[in-house]
Amino acid sequence: MPHVAQWKKEEISNLKSLIENHQVVGVANLANIPAPQLQKMRRTLKESATVKMSRKTLMNLALNDSGKSNIENLGEHMEGQPALIFTNMNPFKLYKILEDSKTQAPAKAGSIAPSDIVVPKGDTSFKPGPVLGELQKIGIPAKIEKGKIVITNNKTVVGAGEEISKDIASILTRLEIYPLEVGIDLKAAYEDQTIYTSDILTIDPDKTLSDVQRAFSQALNLSVNAVIFTKESLPIMLQNAERKSINLALNAEILTSKTREMLLSRAYLEMLALAGELSAKDEKAVDDELRERLKSKPVQVEVKDKEEPEEEEEEEEESEEEKEEEAAAGLGALFG
């Protein structure tokens, strides 16, 4: 059996202890992060997470020897310059913090463009000189105008996934275009036997909240219409039942504490309307008190031929019957 250096044993033991004492373990790629920026990120995470760099083989051994189920598969996501992140915050919050901490960085020769790099048209700070030829050499349309170099059209100089050449990197830096992002790149995170990869952790908080709110609204609507009793749907169903029962009582002219005032008000208005029609035909048909009430609250009366009121009356009767049927159906649904 080969001898294992003591420091390696201690390193593995330390990593295993960190794994066991944290709910979430993440794998990150720290490649191409300048040392000062990495130290700044570590300080930012100091209160909520621990970033531990070590040899890939030692980290894999610690993961494999851990008692946590399925965590050994986290090693499949190690790439570049891997590191383990230990925290008790949920993986989605950790991912968002790391993404928000990333900063723009100048292009480097040999780097891969994360997205299309576009040089926009417009004025530059360059005075006429050799730089005009350098711009044109890499395909950027430029000319001299009013004593300065002007880029005449937008130009994509590097496509997403393509390598950035030395000449393009130099021009982009001089144009103060910084197409790269520098930061801790979380590749995957483990929590409660589940591994979340970066594509899953990439969520839009606003869209997620909107989706949850819409799902809640749809679920509430379904439970109300399907008469499923929950603490959220019950108040709405009781309100609907009360409204429909009051509507039924009004149409059936049933006196209750809730309908009495409305029925009396409706009867009073109907009385005034009838009195108004009679008064229009014969002023002496109503007494002085009614006449005064009609003057204080005029009632508009339309005089129609005899056939039209009969048709209108039939339509009103049909409408009232439909309302009664609807209200009865509502009560039937409520009480089964």
mmCIF file with all atom_site columns, N, CA and C in Angstrom, residues 13 16 35 51 53 63 93 97 107-108 128 134 137 153 225 229 239 246 254-255 258 265 275 304 308 313 317:
data_model
loop_
_atom_site.group_PDB
_atom_site.id
_atom_site.type_symbol
_atom_site.label_atom_id
_atom_site.label_alt_id
_atom_site.label_comp_id
_atom_site.label_asym_id
_atom_site.label_entity_id
_atom_site.label_seq_id
_atom_site.pdbx_PDB_ins_code
_atom_site.Cartn_x
_atom_site.Cartn_y
_atom_site.Cartn_z
_atom_site.occupancy
_atom_site.B_iso_or_equiv
_atom_site.pdbx_formal_charge
_atom_site.auth_seq_id
_atom_site.auth_comp_id
_atom_site.auth_asym_id
_atom_site.auth_atom_id
_atom_site.pdbx_PDB_model_num
ATOM 1  N N  . SER A 1 13  ? -9.455  15.147 5.551   1.00 0.00 ? 13  SER A N  1
ATOM 2  C CA . SER A 1 13  ? -10.223 15.190 6.795   1.00 0.00 ? 13  SER A CA 1
ATOM 3  C C  . SER A 1 13  ? -10.895 16.551 6.984   1.00 0.00 ? 13  SER A C  1
ATOM 4  N N  . LYS A 1 16  ? -13.804 16.808 4.493   1.00 0.00 ? 16  LYS A N  1
ATOM 5  C CA . LYS A 1 16  ? -14.930 15.988 4.934   1.00 0.00 ? 16  LYS A CA 1
ATOM 6  C C  . LYS A 1 16  ? -15.686 16.667 6.080   1.00 0.00 ? 16  LYS A C  1
ATOM 7  N N  . ALA A 1 35  ? -6.055  37.301 -8.536  1.00 0.00 ? 35  ALA A N  1
ATOM 8  C CA . ALA A 1 35  ? -5.961  37.049 -7.102  1.00 0.00 ? 35  ALA A CA 1
ATOM 9  C C  . ALA A 1 35  ? -6.636  38.138 -6.257  1.00 0.00 ? 35  ALA A C  1
ATOM 10 N N  . VAL A 1 51  ? -15.051 29.284 0.755   1.00 0.00 ? 51  VAL A N  1
ATOM 11 C CA . VAL A 1 51  ? -14.503 28.806 -0.518  1.00 0.00 ? 51  VAL A CA 1
ATOM 12 C C  . VAL A 1 51  ? -13.193 28.084 -0.233  1.00 0.00 ? 51  VAL A C  1
ATOM 13 N N  . MET A 1 53  ? -10.093 25.879 -1.967  1.00 0.00 ? 53  MET A N  1
ATOM 14 C CA . MET A 1 53  ? -9.383  25.357 -3.134  1.00 0.00 ? 53  MET A CA 1
ATOM 15 C C  . MET A 1 53  ? -8.450  24.237 -2.689  1.00 0.00 ? 53  MET A C  1
ATOM 16 N N  . LEU A 1 63  ? -15.317 13.862 -1.146  1.00 0.00 ? 63  LEU A N  1
ATOM 17 C CA . LEU A 1 63  ? -16.720 13.684 -1.534  1.00 0.00 ? 63  LEU A CA 1
ATOM 18 C C  . LEU A 1 63  ? -17.120 12.211 -1.483  1.00 0.00 ? 63  LEU A C  1
ATOM 19 N N  . LYS A 1 93  ? -29.979 30.945 -3.949  1.00 0.00 ? 93  LYS A N  1
ATOM 20 C CA . LYS A 1 93  ? -29.500 32.214 -3.388  1.00 0.00 ? 93  LYS A CA 1
ATOM 21 C C  . LYS A 1 93  ? -27.989 32.325 -3.554  1.00 0.00 ? 93  LYS A C  1
ATOM 22 N N  . ILE A 1 97  ? -26.004 35.282 -5.655  1.00 0.00 ? 97  ILE A N  1
ATOM 23 C CA . ILE A 1 97  ? -24.968 36.124 -5.032  1.00 0.00 ? 97  ILE A CA 1
ATOM 24 C C  . ILE A 1 97  ? -23.682 36.087 -5.855  1.00 0.00 ? 97  ILE A C  1
ATOM 25 N N  . ALA A 1 107 ? -10.978 41.963 -22.740 1.00 0.00 ? 107 ALA A N  1
ATOM 26 C CA . ALA A 1 107 ? -10.747 40.744 -23.521 1.00 0.00 ? 107 ALA A CA 1
ATOM 27 C C  . ALA A 1 107 ? -9.278  40.344 -23.444 1.00 0.00 ? 107 ALA A C  1
ATOM 28 N N  . LYS A 1 108 ? -9.051  39.033 -23.458 1.00 0.00 ? 108 LYS A N  1
ATOM 29 C CA . LYS A 1 108 ? -7.687  38.499 -23.492 1.00 0.00 ? 108 LYS A CA 1
ATOM 30 C C  . LYS A 1 108 ? -7.526  37.618 -24.710 1.00 0.00 ? 108 LYS A C  1
ATOM 31 N N  . PRO A 1 128 ? -6.846  60.834 -36.092 1.00 0.00 ? 128 PRO A N  1
ATOM 32 C CA . PRO A 1 128 ? -6.371  60.175 -37.314 1.00 0.00 ? 128 PRO A CA 1
ATOM 33 C C  . PRO A 1 128 ? -4.948  59.670 -37.153 1.00 0.00 ? 128 PRO A C  1
ATOM 34 N N  . GLU A 1 134 ? -5.605  49.732 -38.236 1.00 0.00 ? 134 GLU A N  1
ATOM 35 C CA . GLU A 1 134 ? -5.787  48.583 -37.344 1.00 0.00 ? 134 GLU A CA 1
ATOM 36 C C  . GLU A 1 134 ? -7.264  48.204 -37.239 1.00 0.00 ? 134 GLU A C  1
ATOM 37 N N  . LYS A 1 137 ? -8.300  46.573 -40.474 1.00 0.00 ? 137 LYS A N  1
ATOM 38 C CA . LYS A 1 137 ? -7.651  45.259 -40.614 1.00 0.00 ? 137 LYS A CA 1
ATOM 39 C C  . LYS A 1 137 ? -8.489  44.143 -40.005 1.00 0.00 ? 137 LYS A C  1
ATOM 40 N N  . ASN A 1 153 ? -20.550 51.732 -38.884 1.00 0.00 ? 153 ASN A N  1
ATOM 41 C CA . ASN A 1 153 ? -21.627 50.745 -38.712 1.00 0.00 ? 153 ASN A CA 1
ATOM 42 C C  . ASN A 1 153 ? -21.299 49.795 -37.562 1.00 0.00 ? 153 ASN A C  1
ATOM 43 N N  . ASN A 1 225 ? -64.400 26.956 -8.147  1.00 0.00 ? 225 ASN A N  1
ATOM 44 C CA . ASN A 1 225 ? -65.344 26.421 -9.127  1.00 0.00 ? 225 ASN A CA 1
ATOM 45 C C  . ASN A 1 225 ? -65.638 24.944 -8.912  1.00 0.00 ? 225 ASN A C  1
ATOM 46 N N  . PHE A 1 229 ? -63.008 22.812 -0.511  1.00 0.00 ? 229 PHE A N  1
ATOM 47 C CA . PHE A 1 229 ? -62.885 23.683 0.648   1.00 0.00 ? 229 PHE A CA 1
ATOM 48 C C  . PHE A 1 229 ? -61.433 23.775 1.123   1.00 0.00 ? 229 PHE A C  1
ATOM 49 N N  . GLN A 1 239 ? -69.020 33.935 0.291   1.00 0.00 ? 239 GLN A N  1
ATOM 50 C CA . GLN A 1 239 ? -69.461 35.214 -0.270  1.00 0.00 ? 239 GLN A CA 1
ATOM 51 C C  . GLN A 1 239 ? -70.316 35.001 -1.509  1.00 0.00 ? 239 GLN A C  1
ATOM 52 N N  . ILE A 1 246 ? -79.094 35.843 -1.761  1.00 0.00 ? 246 ILE A N  1
ATOM 53 C CA . ILE A 1 246 ? -79.784 37.128 -1.686  1.00 0.00 ? 246 ILE A CA 1
ATOM 54 C C  . ILE A 1 246 ? -80.467 37.431 -3.021  1.00 0.00 ? 246 ILE A C  1
ATOM 55 N N  . ILE A 1 254 ? -88.744 37.105 -1.216  1.00 0.00 ? 254 ILE A N  1
ATOM 56 C CA . ILE A 1 254 ? -88.752 36.522 0.125   1.00 0.00 ? 254 ILE A CA 1
ATOM 57 C C  . ILE A 1 254 ? -88.164 37.561 1.085   1.00 0.00 ? 254 ILE A C  1
ATOM 58 N N  . LEU A 1 255 ? -88.958 37.932 2.081   1.00 0.00 ? 255 LEU A N  1
ATOM 59 C CA . LEU A 1 255 ? -88.502 38.945 3.041   1.00 0.00 ? 255 LEU A CA 1
ATOM 60 C C  . LEU A 1 255 ? -87.544 38.329 4.059   1.00 0.00 ? 255 LEU A C  1
ATOM 61 N N  . LYS A 1 258 ? -81.801 40.684 5.136   1.00 0.00 ? 258 LYS A N  1
ATOM 62 C CA . LYS A 1 258 ? -80.905 41.185 4.088   1.00 0.00 ? 258 LYS A CA 1
ATOM 63 C C  . LYS A 1 258 ? -81.677 41.756 2.897   1.00 0.00 ? 258 LYS A C  1
ATOM 64 N N  . SER A 1 265 ? -87.501 49.142 -1.157  1.00 0.00 ? 265 SER A N  1
ATOM 65 C CA . SER A 1 265 ? -87.024 50.194 -2.052  1.00 0.00 ? 265 SER A CA 1
ATOM 66 C C  . SER A 1 265 ? -87.507 49.959 -3.475  1.00 0.00 ? 265 SER A C  1
ATOM 67 N N  . ALA A 1 275 ? -97.483 55.399 -10.376 1.00 0.00 ? 275 ALA A N  1
ATOM 68 C CA . ALA A 1 275 ? -98.174 56.665 -10.120 1.00 0.00 ? 275 ALA A CA 1
ATOM 69 C C  . ALA A 1 275 ? -97.856 57.690 -11.189 1.00 0.00 ? 275 ALA A C  1
ATOM 70 N N  . LYS A 1 304 ? -95.851 53.713 -24.658 1.00 0.00 ? 304 LYS A N  1
ATOM 71 C CA . LYS A 1 304 ? -95.710 52.831 -25.816 1.00 0.00 ? 304 LYS A CA 1
ATOM 72 C C  . LYS A 1 304 ? -97.074 52.255 -26.156 1.00 0.00 ? 304 LYS A C  1
ATOM 73 N N  . GLU A 1 308 ? -96.125 46.457 -27.331 1.00 0.00 ? 308 GLU A N  1
ATOM 74 C CA . GLU A 1 308 ? -94.742 46.496 -26.860 1.00 0.00 ? 308 GLU A CA 1
ATOM 75 C C  . GLU A 1 308 ? -94.599 46.164 -25.380 1.00 0.00 ? 308 GLU A C  1
ATOM 76 N N  . GLU A 1 313 ? -92.765 42.665 -21.149 1.00 0.00 ? 313 GLU A N  1
ATOM 77 C CA . GLU A 1 313 ? -93.097 41.966 -19.913 1.00 0.00 ? 313 GLU A CA 1
ATOM 78 C C  . GLU A 1 313 ? -92.675 40.509 -20.005 1.00 0.00 ? 313 GLU A C  1
ATOM 79 N N  . GLU A 1 317 ? -89.995 38.601 -17.677 1.00 0.00 ? 317 GLU A N  1
ATOM 80 C CA . GLU A 1 317 ? -90.324 37.369 -16.965 1.00 0.00 ? 317 GLU A CA 1
ATOM 81 C C  . GLU A 1 317 ? -89.311 36.278 -17.259 1.00 0.00 ? 317 GLU A C  1
#
